[in-house]
Short mmCIF file of C-alpha atoms in Angstrom, two decimals:
data_model
loop_
_atom_site.label_atom_id
_atom_site.label_comp_id
_atom_site.label_asym_id
_atom_site.label_seq_id
_atom_site.Cartn_x
_atom_site.Cartn_y
_atom_site.Cartn_z
CA UNK A 1 76.72 -46.99 -57.51
CA UNK A 2 75.96 -45.57 -60.92
CA UNK A 3 78.19 -46.57 -63.76
CA UNK A 4 78.74 -43.53 -65.77
CA UNK A 5 79.11 -45.22 -69.04
CA UNK A 6 79.14 -43.49 -72.63
CA UNK A 7 76.83 -45.56 -74.64
CA UNK A 8 77.97 -44.42 -77.81
CA UNK A 9 81.25 -46.27 -77.52
CA UNK A 10 79.26 -49.59 -77.29
CA UNK A 11 76.96 -49.33 -80.43
CA UNK A 12 77.48 -51.76 -83.20
CA UNK A 13 78.26 -50.67 -86.58
CA UNK A 14 75.60 -51.91 -89.21
CA UNK A 15 75.21 -51.52 -92.78
CA UNK A 16 72.39 -49.13 -93.48
CA UNK A 17 72.46 -49.30 -97.35
CA UNK A 18 73.92 -51.88 -99.53
CA UNK A 19 74.00 -50.86 -103.24
CA UNK A 20 74.03 -53.44 -105.90
CA UNK A 21 75.10 -53.52 -109.42
CA UNK A 22 77.34 -51.18 -111.09
CA UNK A 23 77.12 -48.21 -108.73
CA UNK A 24 80.63 -47.57 -107.23
CA UNK A 25 79.74 -46.30 -103.85
CA UNK A 26 80.76 -47.12 -100.33
CA UNK A 27 77.98 -48.54 -98.11
CA UNK A 28 76.77 -45.96 -95.53
CA UNK A 29 77.04 -47.23 -91.98
CA UNK A 30 75.31 -46.22 -88.88
CA UNK A 31 75.68 -47.46 -85.38
CA UNK A 32 73.02 -49.68 -83.87
CA UNK A 33 71.59 -48.44 -80.46
CA UNK A 34 70.91 -50.76 -77.48
CA UNK A 35 67.54 -51.37 -75.95
CA UNK A 36 66.92 -53.51 -72.90
CA UNK A 37 63.56 -55.35 -72.18
CA UNK A 38 62.57 -56.47 -68.83
CA UNK A 39 59.76 -58.89 -69.30
CA UNK A 40 57.83 -61.56 -67.19
CA UNK A 41 54.41 -62.20 -65.47
CA UNK A 42 52.82 -59.87 -63.09
CA UNK A 43 54.17 -59.61 -59.70
CA UNK A 44 57.74 -60.97 -60.59
CA UNK A 45 59.54 -57.80 -59.89
CA UNK A 46 60.06 -56.32 -63.29
CA UNK A 47 59.74 -52.63 -62.23
CA UNK A 48 61.89 -53.21 -59.30
CA UNK A 49 64.66 -54.78 -61.67
CA UNK A 50 64.39 -52.12 -64.28
CA UNK A 51 64.90 -49.50 -61.54
CA UNK A 52 67.70 -51.31 -60.01
CA UNK A 53 69.31 -51.36 -63.56
CA UNK A 54 68.63 -47.56 -64.23
CA UNK A 55 70.47 -46.67 -61.16
CA UNK A 56 73.57 -48.83 -62.22
CA UNK A 57 73.56 -47.36 -65.83
CA UNK A 58 72.79 -44.00 -67.47
CA UNK A 59 69.32 -45.34 -68.10
CA UNK A 60 65.56 -44.41 -67.99
CA UNK A 61 62.52 -46.68 -67.93
CA UNK A 62 59.90 -47.01 -70.52
CA UNK A 63 56.47 -48.55 -69.07
CA UNK A 64 54.91 -51.26 -71.14
CA UNK A 65 52.09 -52.20 -69.09
CA UNK A 66 48.86 -51.69 -70.93
CA UNK A 67 47.05 -50.68 -67.63
CA UNK A 68 49.78 -48.63 -66.07
CA UNK A 69 49.76 -46.21 -69.09
CA UNK A 70 46.51 -44.74 -68.26
CA UNK A 71 45.88 -41.99 -65.92
CA UNK A 72 44.49 -42.89 -62.48
CA UNK A 73 43.71 -45.93 -60.51
CA UNK A 74 47.26 -46.13 -59.17
CA UNK A 75 46.75 -48.61 -56.53
CA UNK A 76 44.38 -50.96 -58.90
CA UNK A 77 47.03 -50.84 -61.67
CA UNK A 78 50.06 -51.08 -59.10
CA UNK A 79 51.94 -48.21 -60.55
CA UNK A 80 55.35 -47.63 -59.00
CA UNK A 81 55.35 -44.84 -56.39
CA UNK A 82 57.66 -41.81 -56.62
CA UNK A 83 59.58 -43.10 -53.73
CA UNK A 84 60.05 -46.64 -55.41
CA UNK A 85 61.24 -44.88 -58.61
CA UNK A 86 64.51 -43.51 -56.79
CA UNK A 87 64.83 -40.61 -59.00
CA UNK A 88 64.75 -42.77 -62.16
CA UNK A 89 62.87 -41.05 -65.08
CA UNK A 90 59.77 -42.98 -66.11
CA UNK A 91 57.92 -42.62 -69.53
CA UNK A 92 54.58 -43.74 -70.61
CA UNK A 93 53.30 -44.03 -67.21
CA UNK A 94 49.88 -42.54 -66.45
CA UNK A 95 49.71 -40.59 -69.78
CA UNK A 96 46.61 -41.98 -71.64
CA UNK A 97 42.94 -40.96 -71.29
CA UNK A 98 41.65 -43.58 -69.00
CA UNK A 99 38.39 -43.76 -71.16
CA UNK A 100 40.13 -44.34 -74.43
CA UNK A 101 41.78 -47.57 -75.70
CA UNK A 102 45.66 -47.27 -75.83
CA UNK A 103 46.37 -49.84 -78.55
CA UNK A 104 49.55 -51.75 -79.41
CA UNK A 105 49.81 -49.40 -82.42
CA UNK A 106 49.60 -46.33 -80.01
CA UNK A 107 52.11 -47.96 -77.68
CA UNK A 108 54.61 -48.63 -80.64
CA UNK A 109 54.25 -45.06 -81.89
CA UNK A 110 54.96 -43.41 -78.50
CA UNK A 111 57.61 -45.83 -77.41
CA UNK A 112 59.50 -45.36 -80.63
CA UNK A 113 59.64 -41.46 -79.93
CA UNK A 114 60.43 -42.06 -76.25
CA UNK A 115 63.27 -44.48 -77.14
CA UNK A 116 64.65 -42.19 -79.78
CA UNK A 117 64.73 -39.43 -77.48
CA UNK A 118 66.39 -41.36 -74.62
CA UNK A 119 69.13 -42.64 -76.96
CA UNK A 120 69.70 -39.18 -78.52
CA UNK A 121 70.74 -38.12 -75.00
CA UNK A 122 73.19 -40.97 -74.69
CA UNK A 123 71.20 -43.01 -72.27
CA UNK A 124 69.78 -46.62 -72.24
CA UNK A 125 66.05 -47.34 -72.69
CA UNK A 126 64.92 -49.81 -70.36
CA UNK A 127 61.20 -51.12 -71.47
CA UNK A 128 59.57 -52.83 -68.78
CA UNK A 129 56.34 -54.57 -68.17
CA UNK A 130 53.99 -57.35 -68.70
CA UNK A 131 51.94 -56.54 -71.66
CA UNK A 132 53.72 -58.61 -74.24
CA UNK A 133 51.47 -57.59 -77.18
CA UNK A 134 52.89 -54.12 -76.55
CA UNK A 135 56.46 -55.67 -76.58
CA UNK A 136 55.73 -57.79 -79.61
CA UNK A 137 54.28 -54.87 -81.72
CA UNK A 138 57.56 -52.80 -80.90
CA UNK A 139 60.35 -55.43 -81.04
CA UNK A 140 58.87 -57.51 -83.88
CA UNK A 141 56.22 -55.72 -85.91
CA UNK A 142 58.14 -52.38 -86.33
CA UNK A 143 60.81 -53.03 -89.06
CA UNK A 144 62.40 -49.62 -88.50
CA UNK A 145 62.72 -50.43 -84.68
CA UNK A 146 64.48 -53.75 -85.60
CA UNK A 147 66.82 -52.06 -88.03
CA UNK A 148 67.86 -49.46 -85.69
CA UNK A 149 67.94 -51.15 -82.39
CA UNK A 150 69.79 -54.31 -80.85
CA UNK A 151 67.75 -55.75 -78.14
CA UNK A 152 68.55 -57.80 -74.92
CA UNK A 153 65.57 -59.36 -73.07
CA UNK A 154 65.84 -60.21 -69.44
CA UNK A 155 63.04 -62.41 -68.38
CA UNK A 156 62.32 -62.47 -64.68
CA UNK A 157 60.84 -65.82 -63.85
CA UNK A 158 59.00 -67.05 -60.73
CA UNK A 159 57.54 -70.67 -60.12
CA UNK A 160 53.85 -70.28 -60.78
CA UNK A 161 52.75 -71.83 -57.55
CA UNK A 162 54.89 -69.51 -55.55
CA UNK A 163 53.96 -66.44 -57.81
CA UNK A 164 50.22 -67.21 -57.26
CA UNK A 165 50.71 -67.01 -53.64
CA UNK A 166 52.51 -63.85 -53.73
CA UNK A 167 50.07 -62.01 -56.11
CA UNK A 168 47.14 -63.06 -53.93
CA UNK A 169 48.79 -61.61 -50.79
CA UNK A 170 49.65 -58.48 -53.07
CA UNK A 171 45.78 -58.15 -53.61
CA UNK A 172 45.20 -58.07 -49.89
CA UNK A 173 47.83 -55.34 -49.43
CA UNK A 174 46.36 -53.48 -52.16
CA UNK A 175 42.95 -53.67 -50.60
CA UNK A 176 44.41 -52.42 -47.39
CA UNK A 177 45.99 -49.59 -49.30
CA UNK A 178 42.53 -48.44 -50.56
CA UNK A 179 41.80 -50.28 -53.71
CA UNK A 180 38.07 -50.47 -52.94
CA UNK A 181 37.64 -46.83 -52.40
CA UNK A 182 39.67 -46.02 -55.40
CA UNK A 183 37.35 -47.98 -57.66
CA UNK A 184 34.22 -46.85 -55.74
CA UNK A 185 35.24 -43.36 -56.51
CA UNK A 186 35.05 -43.85 -60.18
CA UNK A 187 31.87 -46.25 -60.17
CA UNK A 188 28.41 -44.69 -61.21
CA UNK A 189 25.63 -47.05 -59.77
CA UNK A 190 23.07 -45.48 -62.20
CA UNK A 191 24.85 -46.75 -65.32
CA UNK A 192 26.16 -49.98 -66.39
CA UNK A 193 29.83 -49.56 -67.32
CA UNK A 194 31.69 -50.97 -70.28
CA UNK A 195 34.41 -53.03 -68.89
CA UNK A 196 36.15 -53.54 -72.18
CA UNK A 197 37.05 -49.96 -72.67
CA UNK A 198 40.29 -48.18 -71.38
CA UNK A 199 41.41 -48.37 -67.66
CA UNK A 200 38.06 -50.15 -66.67
CA UNK A 201 39.45 -53.27 -68.03
CA UNK A 202 42.17 -53.44 -65.26
CA UNK A 203 41.75 -56.39 -63.01
CA UNK A 204 40.17 -55.10 -59.70
CA UNK A 205 37.45 -52.76 -61.41
CA UNK A 206 34.89 -55.20 -63.15
CA UNK A 207 35.18 -57.71 -60.26
CA UNK A 208 33.83 -55.00 -57.88
CA UNK A 209 30.77 -54.15 -59.99
CA UNK A 210 28.39 -56.49 -58.07
CA UNK A 211 29.54 -55.47 -54.58
CA UNK A 212 29.31 -51.73 -55.31
CA UNK A 213 25.75 -51.96 -56.84
CA UNK A 214 24.55 -53.82 -53.73
CA UNK A 215 26.64 -52.69 -50.81
CA UNK A 216 24.08 -49.78 -49.72
CA UNK A 217 20.99 -52.03 -49.99
CA UNK A 218 22.12 -55.32 -48.22
CA UNK A 219 22.89 -56.27 -44.55
CA UNK A 220 26.37 -56.39 -43.27
CA UNK A 221 26.89 -60.08 -43.37
CA UNK A 222 25.82 -60.05 -47.02
CA UNK A 223 27.96 -57.08 -47.77
CA UNK A 224 30.88 -58.91 -46.41
CA UNK A 225 30.23 -62.02 -48.34
CA UNK A 226 30.02 -60.04 -51.61
CA UNK A 227 33.35 -58.16 -50.84
CA UNK A 228 35.06 -61.40 -50.07
CA UNK A 229 33.57 -62.92 -53.16
CA UNK A 230 34.92 -59.82 -55.34
CA UNK A 231 38.47 -59.87 -53.58
CA UNK A 232 38.57 -63.84 -54.57
CA UNK A 233 37.82 -63.02 -58.01
CA UNK A 234 40.54 -60.35 -58.37
CA UNK A 235 43.05 -62.89 -56.97
CA UNK A 236 41.78 -65.51 -59.46
CA UNK A 237 41.96 -63.28 -62.38
CA UNK A 238 45.25 -62.12 -61.46
CA UNK A 239 46.71 -65.39 -61.27
CA UNK A 240 45.11 -66.33 -64.62
CA UNK A 241 46.80 -63.18 -66.10
CA UNK A 242 50.39 -64.43 -64.63
CA UNK A 243 49.76 -67.76 -66.32
CA UNK A 244 48.73 -66.19 -69.69
CA UNK A 245 51.62 -63.86 -69.72
CA UNK A 246 53.99 -66.69 -69.02
CA UNK A 247 52.67 -68.82 -71.88
CA UNK A 248 52.94 -66.02 -74.18
CA UNK A 249 56.58 -65.34 -73.27
CA UNK A 250 57.29 -68.99 -74.07
CA UNK A 251 55.32 -68.60 -77.46
CA UNK A 252 57.20 -65.26 -78.34
CA UNK A 253 60.64 -66.74 -77.67
CA UNK A 254 59.89 -69.77 -79.69
CA UNK A 255 58.52 -67.97 -82.79
CA UNK A 256 61.00 -64.97 -82.81
CA UNK A 257 64.03 -66.52 -81.04
CA UNK A 258 64.49 -63.34 -79.10
CA UNK A 259 67.87 -62.80 -77.21
CA UNK A 260 66.52 -63.71 -73.99
CA UNK A 261 68.04 -64.28 -70.67
CA UNK A 262 65.96 -66.25 -67.90
CA UNK A 263 66.44 -64.93 -64.45
CA UNK A 264 64.90 -67.28 -61.92
CA UNK A 265 63.73 -65.09 -58.96
CA UNK A 266 61.90 -67.90 -57.13
CA UNK A 267 64.29 -68.30 -54.30
CA UNK A 268 63.76 -64.68 -53.53
CA UNK A 269 59.83 -65.23 -53.19
CA UNK A 270 60.53 -68.04 -50.63
CA UNK A 271 62.60 -65.94 -48.54
CA UNK A 272 61.35 -63.19 -46.02
CA UNK A 273 63.07 -60.51 -43.78
CA UNK A 274 66.41 -58.79 -44.48
CA UNK A 275 67.58 -61.66 -46.40
CA UNK A 276 65.26 -60.59 -49.34
CA UNK A 277 67.18 -57.76 -50.62
CA UNK A 278 70.50 -59.73 -50.47
CA UNK A 279 69.14 -62.51 -52.21
CA UNK A 280 67.62 -60.28 -54.86
CA UNK A 281 70.90 -58.65 -55.48
CA UNK A 282 72.72 -62.03 -55.73
CA UNK A 283 70.35 -63.94 -57.97
CA UNK A 284 68.35 -60.99 -59.90
CA UNK A 285 69.99 -57.56 -59.81
CA UNK A 286 73.47 -58.83 -59.82
CA UNK A 287 73.45 -61.32 -62.77
CA UNK A 288 71.06 -58.73 -64.76
CA UNK A 289 73.73 -55.90 -64.22
CA UNK A 290 76.42 -58.22 -65.65
CA UNK A 291 74.41 -59.30 -68.49
CA UNK A 292 73.57 -55.69 -69.59
CA UNK A 293 77.09 -54.69 -69.07
CA UNK A 294 78.20 -57.44 -71.44
CA UNK A 295 75.47 -56.44 -73.82
CA UNK A 296 76.59 -52.94 -73.91
CA UNK A 297 80.34 -54.01 -74.45
CA UNK A 298 79.14 -56.44 -77.29
CA UNK A 299 80.81 -59.32 -75.35
CA UNK A 300 79.53 -62.88 -75.48
CA UNK A 301 76.72 -62.38 -73.01
CA UNK A 302 74.73 -65.75 -73.53
CA UNK A 303 73.25 -67.15 -70.47
CA UNK A 304 71.52 -70.45 -69.83
CA UNK A 305 67.72 -70.34 -70.79
CA UNK A 306 65.20 -73.13 -70.74
CA UNK A 307 63.87 -73.45 -74.47
CA UNK A 308 60.25 -72.70 -74.38
CA UNK A 309 59.21 -76.01 -75.93
CA UNK A 310 60.81 -77.79 -73.14
CA UNK A 311 58.96 -75.92 -70.17
CA UNK A 312 55.91 -77.95 -68.92
CA UNK A 313 52.99 -75.88 -67.63
CA UNK A 314 51.92 -77.93 -64.71
CA UNK A 315 48.20 -77.95 -64.26
CA UNK A 316 47.41 -75.79 -61.07
CA UNK A 317 44.16 -74.99 -59.71
CA UNK A 318 44.26 -71.21 -59.99
CA UNK A 319 40.98 -70.55 -58.38
CA UNK A 320 41.68 -72.73 -55.44
CA UNK A 321 45.23 -71.19 -54.84
CA UNK A 322 44.05 -67.62 -55.43
CA UNK A 323 41.11 -67.89 -53.06
CA UNK A 324 43.03 -69.78 -50.45
CA UNK A 325 46.42 -68.50 -50.58
CA UNK A 326 45.86 -65.77 -47.67
CA UNK A 327 42.83 -67.07 -45.87
#
């Protein structure tokens, strides 16, 4: 059920100008707008949580995934479908030229405009995605953004061994959904692509290069072997991405001391069947809704969080887990 709140009533009053010296003028005050960030490694359910929240508050979602910002390769980049959006407006999703580099500065510029547009319509911006460099550029490196907005960070966390298994299985589902054909459609065997530019940096594209260059000139057994190796590499690189993203979240929290709330979704990923949705609402969507509601009401909404310096990154064989998780 959507909560029809007027966000204007919950904005903090902050001093905009503080005159010093002999000027006898009253300070000019402005109300500080609210922004929610949903962060976490790939595969933890950030998009689902953002959409859940946007159906419970008058809100819109702003994508901050640096591959999903590009047009095309919807399967490879794992963009949310129209059905999954459930009518929630999404911004900065599939808007950039796939051959250009959409930088952190580009994101900061476009996201600032989108957020301003959303709050002008008295709605809550929910910025969701795993590209922490984008988040840092906006939330920390933009003085005007920091001055104007108060931020609440929801960190969706999943135990890495469990997450590795999940994202590996997700790669298999993406392959069944047409990932190979999607990359093949943009592949030109007559030239060597630059996989450091635009959407071609996305995991799932460079890993298939060797297979696509040779699939027409090798026998069926070799072709199957090359494809399996490419898929294993996609899984390995996805797991490594998840690990890097988690490490950066720890670092950013340690450096900037963000107002961050850790939501442990691990039990959800250990469950199957109908119980998944119930557990998700109980452990993830429900608590997050309460945190956001308290945030909007300016109540004391502090929740337990494990300090980043106390979290130990257990050594895990990423390649072994990625390759063997679903075989």
